[in-house]
Coordinates of C-alpha atoms (C1' of nucleotides) in Angstrom, one line a residue:
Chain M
X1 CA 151.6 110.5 107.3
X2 CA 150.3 112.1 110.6
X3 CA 150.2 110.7 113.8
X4 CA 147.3 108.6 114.6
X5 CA 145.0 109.9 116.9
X6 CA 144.1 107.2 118.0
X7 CA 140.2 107.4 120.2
X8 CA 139.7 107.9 123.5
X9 CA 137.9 105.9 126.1
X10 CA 134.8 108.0 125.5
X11 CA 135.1 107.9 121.5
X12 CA 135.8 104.2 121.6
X13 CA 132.2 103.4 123.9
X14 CA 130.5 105.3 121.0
X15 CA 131.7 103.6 118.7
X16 CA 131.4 100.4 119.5
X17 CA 128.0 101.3 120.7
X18 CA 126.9 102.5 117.4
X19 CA 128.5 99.6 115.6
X20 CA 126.9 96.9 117.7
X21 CA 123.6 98.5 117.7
X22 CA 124.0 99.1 114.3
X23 CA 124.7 95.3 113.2
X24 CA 122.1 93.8 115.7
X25 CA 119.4 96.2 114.7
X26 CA 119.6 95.3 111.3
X27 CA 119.9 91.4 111.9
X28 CA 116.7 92.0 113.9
X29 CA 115.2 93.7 111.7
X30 CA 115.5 91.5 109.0
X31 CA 114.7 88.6 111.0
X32 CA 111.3 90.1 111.9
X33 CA 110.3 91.2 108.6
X34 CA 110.8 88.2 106.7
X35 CA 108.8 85.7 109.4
X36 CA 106.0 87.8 109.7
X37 CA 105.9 89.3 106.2
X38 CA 108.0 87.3 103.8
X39 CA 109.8 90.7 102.7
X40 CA 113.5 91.3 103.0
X41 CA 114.6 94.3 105.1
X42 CA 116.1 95.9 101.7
X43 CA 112.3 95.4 99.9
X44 CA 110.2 97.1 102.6
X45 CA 112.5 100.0 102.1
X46 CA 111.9 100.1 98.9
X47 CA 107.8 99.9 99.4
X48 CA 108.3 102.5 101.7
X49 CA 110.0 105.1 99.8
X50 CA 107.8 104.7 96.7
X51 CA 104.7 104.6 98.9
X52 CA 105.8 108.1 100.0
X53 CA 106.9 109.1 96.0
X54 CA 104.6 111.2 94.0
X55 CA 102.3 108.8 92.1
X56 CA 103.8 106.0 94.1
X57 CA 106.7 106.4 91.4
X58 CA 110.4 106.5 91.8
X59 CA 113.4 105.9 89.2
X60 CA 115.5 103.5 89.7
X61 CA 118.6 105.9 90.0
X62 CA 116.7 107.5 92.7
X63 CA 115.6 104.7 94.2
X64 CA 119.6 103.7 94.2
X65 CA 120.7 107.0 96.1
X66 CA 118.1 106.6 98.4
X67 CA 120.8 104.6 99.9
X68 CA 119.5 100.7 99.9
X69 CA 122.4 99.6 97.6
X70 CA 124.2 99.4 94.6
X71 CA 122.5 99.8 91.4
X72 CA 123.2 96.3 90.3
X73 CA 121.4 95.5 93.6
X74 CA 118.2 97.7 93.2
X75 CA 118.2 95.8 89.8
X76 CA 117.9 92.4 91.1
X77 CA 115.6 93.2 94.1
X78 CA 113.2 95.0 92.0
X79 CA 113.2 91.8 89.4
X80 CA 111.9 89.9 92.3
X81 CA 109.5 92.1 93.4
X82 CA 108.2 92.3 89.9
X83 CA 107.7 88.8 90.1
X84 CA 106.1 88.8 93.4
X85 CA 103.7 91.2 91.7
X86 CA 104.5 94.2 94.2
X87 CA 106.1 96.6 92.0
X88 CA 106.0 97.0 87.9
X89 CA 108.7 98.7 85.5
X90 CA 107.4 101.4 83.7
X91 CA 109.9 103.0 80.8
X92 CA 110.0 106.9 81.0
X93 CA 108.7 108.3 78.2
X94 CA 110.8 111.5 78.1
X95 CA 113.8 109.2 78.4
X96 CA 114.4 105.9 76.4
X97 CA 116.8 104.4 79.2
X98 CA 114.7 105.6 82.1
X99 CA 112.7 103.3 84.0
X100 CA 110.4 104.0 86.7
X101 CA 109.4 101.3 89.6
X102 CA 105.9 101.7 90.0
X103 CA 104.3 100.2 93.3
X104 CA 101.3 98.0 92.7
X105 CA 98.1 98.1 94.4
X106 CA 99.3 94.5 95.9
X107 CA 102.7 96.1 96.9
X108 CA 100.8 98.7 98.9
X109 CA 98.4 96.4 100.5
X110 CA 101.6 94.0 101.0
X111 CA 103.2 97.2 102.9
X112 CA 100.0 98.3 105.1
X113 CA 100.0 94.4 106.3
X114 CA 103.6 94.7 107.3
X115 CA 104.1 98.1 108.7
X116 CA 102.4 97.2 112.0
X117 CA 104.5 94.6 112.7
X118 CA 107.4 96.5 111.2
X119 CA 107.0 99.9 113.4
X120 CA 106.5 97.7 117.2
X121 CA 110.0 96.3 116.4
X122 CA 111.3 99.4 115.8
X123 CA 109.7 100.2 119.0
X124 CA 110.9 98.1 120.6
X125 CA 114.7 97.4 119.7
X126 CA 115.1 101.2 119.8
X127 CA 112.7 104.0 119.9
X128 CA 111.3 103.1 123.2
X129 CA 114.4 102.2 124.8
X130 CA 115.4 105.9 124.5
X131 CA 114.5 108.5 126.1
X132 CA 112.7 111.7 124.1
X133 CA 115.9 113.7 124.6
X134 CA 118.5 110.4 123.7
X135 CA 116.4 110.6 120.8
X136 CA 116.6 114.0 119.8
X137 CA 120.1 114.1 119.8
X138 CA 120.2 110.8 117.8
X139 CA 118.1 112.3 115.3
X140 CA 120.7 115.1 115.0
X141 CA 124.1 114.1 115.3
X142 CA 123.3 111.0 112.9
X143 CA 121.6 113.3 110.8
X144 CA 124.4 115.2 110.0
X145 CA 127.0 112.2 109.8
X146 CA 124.2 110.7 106.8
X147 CA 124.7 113.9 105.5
X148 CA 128.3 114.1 104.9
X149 CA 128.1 110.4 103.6
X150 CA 125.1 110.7 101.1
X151 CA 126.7 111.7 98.0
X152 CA 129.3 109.3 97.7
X153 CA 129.0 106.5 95.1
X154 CA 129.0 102.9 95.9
Chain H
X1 CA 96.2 93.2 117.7
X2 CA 96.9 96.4 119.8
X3 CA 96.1 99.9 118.1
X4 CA 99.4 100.5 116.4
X5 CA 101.1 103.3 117.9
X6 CA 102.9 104.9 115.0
X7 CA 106.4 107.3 115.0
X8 CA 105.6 110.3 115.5
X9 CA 107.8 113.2 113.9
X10 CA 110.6 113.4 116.3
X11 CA 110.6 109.5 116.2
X12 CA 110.6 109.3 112.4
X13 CA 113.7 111.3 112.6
X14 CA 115.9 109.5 114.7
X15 CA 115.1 106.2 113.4
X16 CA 115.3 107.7 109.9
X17 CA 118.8 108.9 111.0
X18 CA 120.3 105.7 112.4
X19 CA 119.3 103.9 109.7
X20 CA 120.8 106.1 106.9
X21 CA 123.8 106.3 109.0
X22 CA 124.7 103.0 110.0
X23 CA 124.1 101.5 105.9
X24 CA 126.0 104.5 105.1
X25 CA 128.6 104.2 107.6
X26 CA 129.3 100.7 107.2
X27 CA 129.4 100.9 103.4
X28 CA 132.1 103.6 103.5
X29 CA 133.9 101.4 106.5
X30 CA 133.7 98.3 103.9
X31 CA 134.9 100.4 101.2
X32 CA 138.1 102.1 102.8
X33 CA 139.2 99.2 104.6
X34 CA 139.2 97.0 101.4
X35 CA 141.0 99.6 99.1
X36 CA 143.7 100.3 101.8
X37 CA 144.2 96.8 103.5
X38 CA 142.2 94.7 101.4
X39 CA 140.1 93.6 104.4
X40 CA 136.7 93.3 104.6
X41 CA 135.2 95.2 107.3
X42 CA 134.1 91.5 109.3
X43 CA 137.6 90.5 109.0
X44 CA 139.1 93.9 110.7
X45 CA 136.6 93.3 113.1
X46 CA 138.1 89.6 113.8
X47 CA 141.4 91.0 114.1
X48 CA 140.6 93.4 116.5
X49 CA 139.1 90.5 119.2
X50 CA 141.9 88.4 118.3
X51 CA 144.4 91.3 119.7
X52 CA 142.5 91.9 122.1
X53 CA 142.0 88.4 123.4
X54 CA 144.0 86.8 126.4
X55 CA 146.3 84.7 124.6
X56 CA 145.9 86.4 121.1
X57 CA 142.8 83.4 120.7
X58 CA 139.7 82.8 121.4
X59 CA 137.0 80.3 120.7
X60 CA 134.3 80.5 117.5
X61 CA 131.7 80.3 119.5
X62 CA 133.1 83.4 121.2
X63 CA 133.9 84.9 118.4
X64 CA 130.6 84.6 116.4
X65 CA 128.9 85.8 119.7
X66 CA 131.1 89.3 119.3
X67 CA 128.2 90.4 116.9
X68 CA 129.9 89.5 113.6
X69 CA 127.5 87.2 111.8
X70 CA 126.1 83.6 112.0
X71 CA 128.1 80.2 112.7
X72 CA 128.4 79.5 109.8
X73 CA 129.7 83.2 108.5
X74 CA 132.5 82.9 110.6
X75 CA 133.5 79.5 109.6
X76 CA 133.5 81.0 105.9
X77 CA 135.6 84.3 107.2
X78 CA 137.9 82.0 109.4
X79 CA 138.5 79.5 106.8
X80 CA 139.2 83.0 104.3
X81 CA 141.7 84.4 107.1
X82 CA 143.5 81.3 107.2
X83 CA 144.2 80.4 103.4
X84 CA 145.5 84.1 103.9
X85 CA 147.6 83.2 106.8
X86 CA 146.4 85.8 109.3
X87 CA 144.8 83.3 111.7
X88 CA 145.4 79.6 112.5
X89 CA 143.1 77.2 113.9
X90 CA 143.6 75.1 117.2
X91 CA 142.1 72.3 118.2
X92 CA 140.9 72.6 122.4
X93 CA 142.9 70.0 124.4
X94 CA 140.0 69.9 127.0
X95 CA 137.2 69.8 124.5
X96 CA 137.7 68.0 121.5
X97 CA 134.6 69.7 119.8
X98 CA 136.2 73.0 120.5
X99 CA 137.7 75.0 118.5
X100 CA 140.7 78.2 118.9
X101 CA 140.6 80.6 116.2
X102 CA 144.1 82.2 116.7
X103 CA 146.0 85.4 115.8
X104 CA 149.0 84.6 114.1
X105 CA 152.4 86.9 113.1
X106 CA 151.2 88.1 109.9
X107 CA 147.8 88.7 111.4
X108 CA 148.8 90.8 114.0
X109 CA 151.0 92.5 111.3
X110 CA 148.6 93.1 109.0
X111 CA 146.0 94.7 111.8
X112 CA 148.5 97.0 112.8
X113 CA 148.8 97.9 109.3
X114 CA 145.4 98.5 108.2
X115 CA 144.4 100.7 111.9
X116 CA 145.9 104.3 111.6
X117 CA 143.2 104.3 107.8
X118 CA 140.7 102.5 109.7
X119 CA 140.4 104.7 112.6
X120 CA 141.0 107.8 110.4
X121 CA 138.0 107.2 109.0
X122 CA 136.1 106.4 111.5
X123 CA 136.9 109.9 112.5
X124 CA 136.2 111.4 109.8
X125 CA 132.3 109.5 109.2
X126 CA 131.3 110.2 112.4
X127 CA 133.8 110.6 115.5
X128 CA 134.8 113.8 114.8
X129 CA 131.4 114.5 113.3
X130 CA 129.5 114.6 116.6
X131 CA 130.4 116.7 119.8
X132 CA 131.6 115.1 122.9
X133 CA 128.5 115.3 124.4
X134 CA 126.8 113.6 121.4
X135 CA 129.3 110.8 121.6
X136 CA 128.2 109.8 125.4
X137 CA 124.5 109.9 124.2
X138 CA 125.7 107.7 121.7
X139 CA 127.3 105.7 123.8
X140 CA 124.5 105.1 126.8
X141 CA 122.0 105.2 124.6
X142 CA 123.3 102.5 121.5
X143 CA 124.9 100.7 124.1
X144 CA 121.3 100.0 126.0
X145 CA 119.7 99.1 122.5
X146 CA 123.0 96.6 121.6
X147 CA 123.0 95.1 125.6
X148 CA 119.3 94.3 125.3
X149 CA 119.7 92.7 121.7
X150 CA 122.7 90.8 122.6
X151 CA 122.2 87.0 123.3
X152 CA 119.5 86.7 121.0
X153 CA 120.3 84.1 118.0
X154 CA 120.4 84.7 114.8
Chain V
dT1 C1' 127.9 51.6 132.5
dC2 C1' 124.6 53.2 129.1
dC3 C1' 121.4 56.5 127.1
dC4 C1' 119.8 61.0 125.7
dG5 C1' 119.4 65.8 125.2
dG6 C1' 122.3 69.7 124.1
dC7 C1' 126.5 71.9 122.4
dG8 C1' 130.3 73.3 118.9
dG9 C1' 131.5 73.6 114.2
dT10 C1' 131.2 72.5 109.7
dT11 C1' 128.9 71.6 105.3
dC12 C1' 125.5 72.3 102.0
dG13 C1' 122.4 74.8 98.9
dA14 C1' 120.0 78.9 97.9
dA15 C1' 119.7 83.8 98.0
dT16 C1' 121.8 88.1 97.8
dT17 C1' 125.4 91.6 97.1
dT18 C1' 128.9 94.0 94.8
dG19 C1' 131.9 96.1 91.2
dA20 C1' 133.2 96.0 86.6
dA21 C1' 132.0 95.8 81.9
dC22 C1' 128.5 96.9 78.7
dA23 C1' 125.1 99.0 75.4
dA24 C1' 122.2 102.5 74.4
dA25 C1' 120.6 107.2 74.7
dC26 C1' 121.4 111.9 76.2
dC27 C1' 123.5 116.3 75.9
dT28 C1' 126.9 119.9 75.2
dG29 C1' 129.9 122.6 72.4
dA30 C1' 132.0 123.5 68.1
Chain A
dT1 C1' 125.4 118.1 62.4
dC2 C1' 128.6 115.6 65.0
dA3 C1' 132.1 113.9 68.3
dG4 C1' 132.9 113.0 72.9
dG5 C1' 132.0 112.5 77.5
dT6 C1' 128.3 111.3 80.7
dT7 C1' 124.2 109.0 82.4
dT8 C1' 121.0 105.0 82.8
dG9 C1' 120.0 100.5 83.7
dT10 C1' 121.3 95.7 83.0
dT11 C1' 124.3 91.7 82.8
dC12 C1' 127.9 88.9 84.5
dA13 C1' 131.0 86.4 87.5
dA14 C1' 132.7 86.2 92.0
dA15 C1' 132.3 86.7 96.8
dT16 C1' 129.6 86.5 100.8
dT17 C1' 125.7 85.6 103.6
dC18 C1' 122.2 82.9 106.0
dG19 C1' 119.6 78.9 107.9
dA20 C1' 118.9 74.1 108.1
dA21 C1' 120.8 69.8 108.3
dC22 C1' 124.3 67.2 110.0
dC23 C1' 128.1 64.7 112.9
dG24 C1' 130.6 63.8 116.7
dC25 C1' 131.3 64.7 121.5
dC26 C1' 130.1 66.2 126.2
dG27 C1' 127.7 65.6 130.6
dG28 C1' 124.1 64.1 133.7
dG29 C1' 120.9 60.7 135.3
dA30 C1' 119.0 55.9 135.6

DNA sequence: TCCCGGCGGTTCGAATTTGAACAAACCTGA
DNA sequence: TCAGGTTTGTTCAAATTCGAACCGCCGGGA
């Protein structure tokens, strides 16, 4: 076993930074979304991502790696969107085990109502508290540390 | 309703980024610190304030304020730690209401223990990822979004 | 002294998450 | 054609999370 390097003053302020923001973002986040649109943090991901899919389609596996969570999780959140009537299973037909989640017309307009809402807090517990170059180098130092993570299996 | 100002591209990406990398992070955190120390990631972080505290102790209220999770998530954790005899509650002479959370022996033990993993990989997900320049922006810049999020409830 | 609003922690129930185990279907090589 | 390993999605039990309700106690003002 090597020594530890253990982190400097200036490594331990960004990390705590990023941890802190990290929790508290979320926890907002969360708590906004599901007062002003009854949808968890997880489910408007999931809106999002097949809103942006290719006939508003997306298998669950893909869905999965996206990065939300676990396949067991994807599994139960999309059996409650189902019943909320905002998405629909559809079986692939090249491949017997294959599902796609298919969003509904209601789970788009569900989405459009809550984006607004959505995108100020994100203003506002973030984007606009940094500045155009913070942001930049936000977008690629935690771009590359996604990166080297995305991959792994949960 | 204002006219929704939407994320434009250089936006998109930096909150795209965070977001991947803080789920990612902290599911990769979770997962190391649980196979090498079998600790979940809120119970290193309990640790850590306890050792860090004047008096190796400090009060739940205190403690749930760090950023952890709700009242009554720490209750659950504390009540956890203690079956597991890393941490013992104490009663506040001066406030009867009060209570000490506080690090015992085998706490202290087991911290020291589970670090040199925990801070390797920290390292490795996104210390040593980022340049030390990136790490101050980091730090300013996450530390303004986490000060101006702190003290709200959750 | 007594009353009342607020604080500190816990308890409770419901919702969510995870990993492991599973069954079925796919695919590759012999 | 067939065996074997892999992939897909679900099911299951267990652990964790949260918010709301709750109880007892503190402190200030009448």
């Amino acid at each position: 076993m090597a020594e530890t390097r253990w982190l400097n003053d200036r490594e331990m302020r960004a990390w705590d930074g990023f941890l802190a923001a990290s929790a508290l973002v979320n926890r907002r986040l969360d708590q906004q979304l599901k007062d002003d649109s009854g949808l968890s943090h997880p489910q408007y991901e999931i809106l999002v991502r097949l809103a942006a899919a290719p006939g508003r389609e997306l298998r669950m596996t893909e869905l999965a790696n996206g990065l939300i969570n676990s396949k067991s999780g994807l599994t139960y959140q999309v059996t409650q969107m189902e019943k909320a009537g905002l998405v629909r299973r559809r079986s692939c037909p090249s491949d017997v085990r294959g599902v796609f989640a298919v969003l509904t017309n209601a789970g788009s307009a569900r989405l459009e109502e809550a984006a607004p809402g959505h995108v100020a807090t994100v203003r506002e517990v973030l984007v606009d508290v940094l500045t155009p170059e913070q942001l930049d180098v936000l977008a690629e130092g935690l771009g590359e540390v996604g990166r080297r993570l995305r991959g792994r299996t949960g």
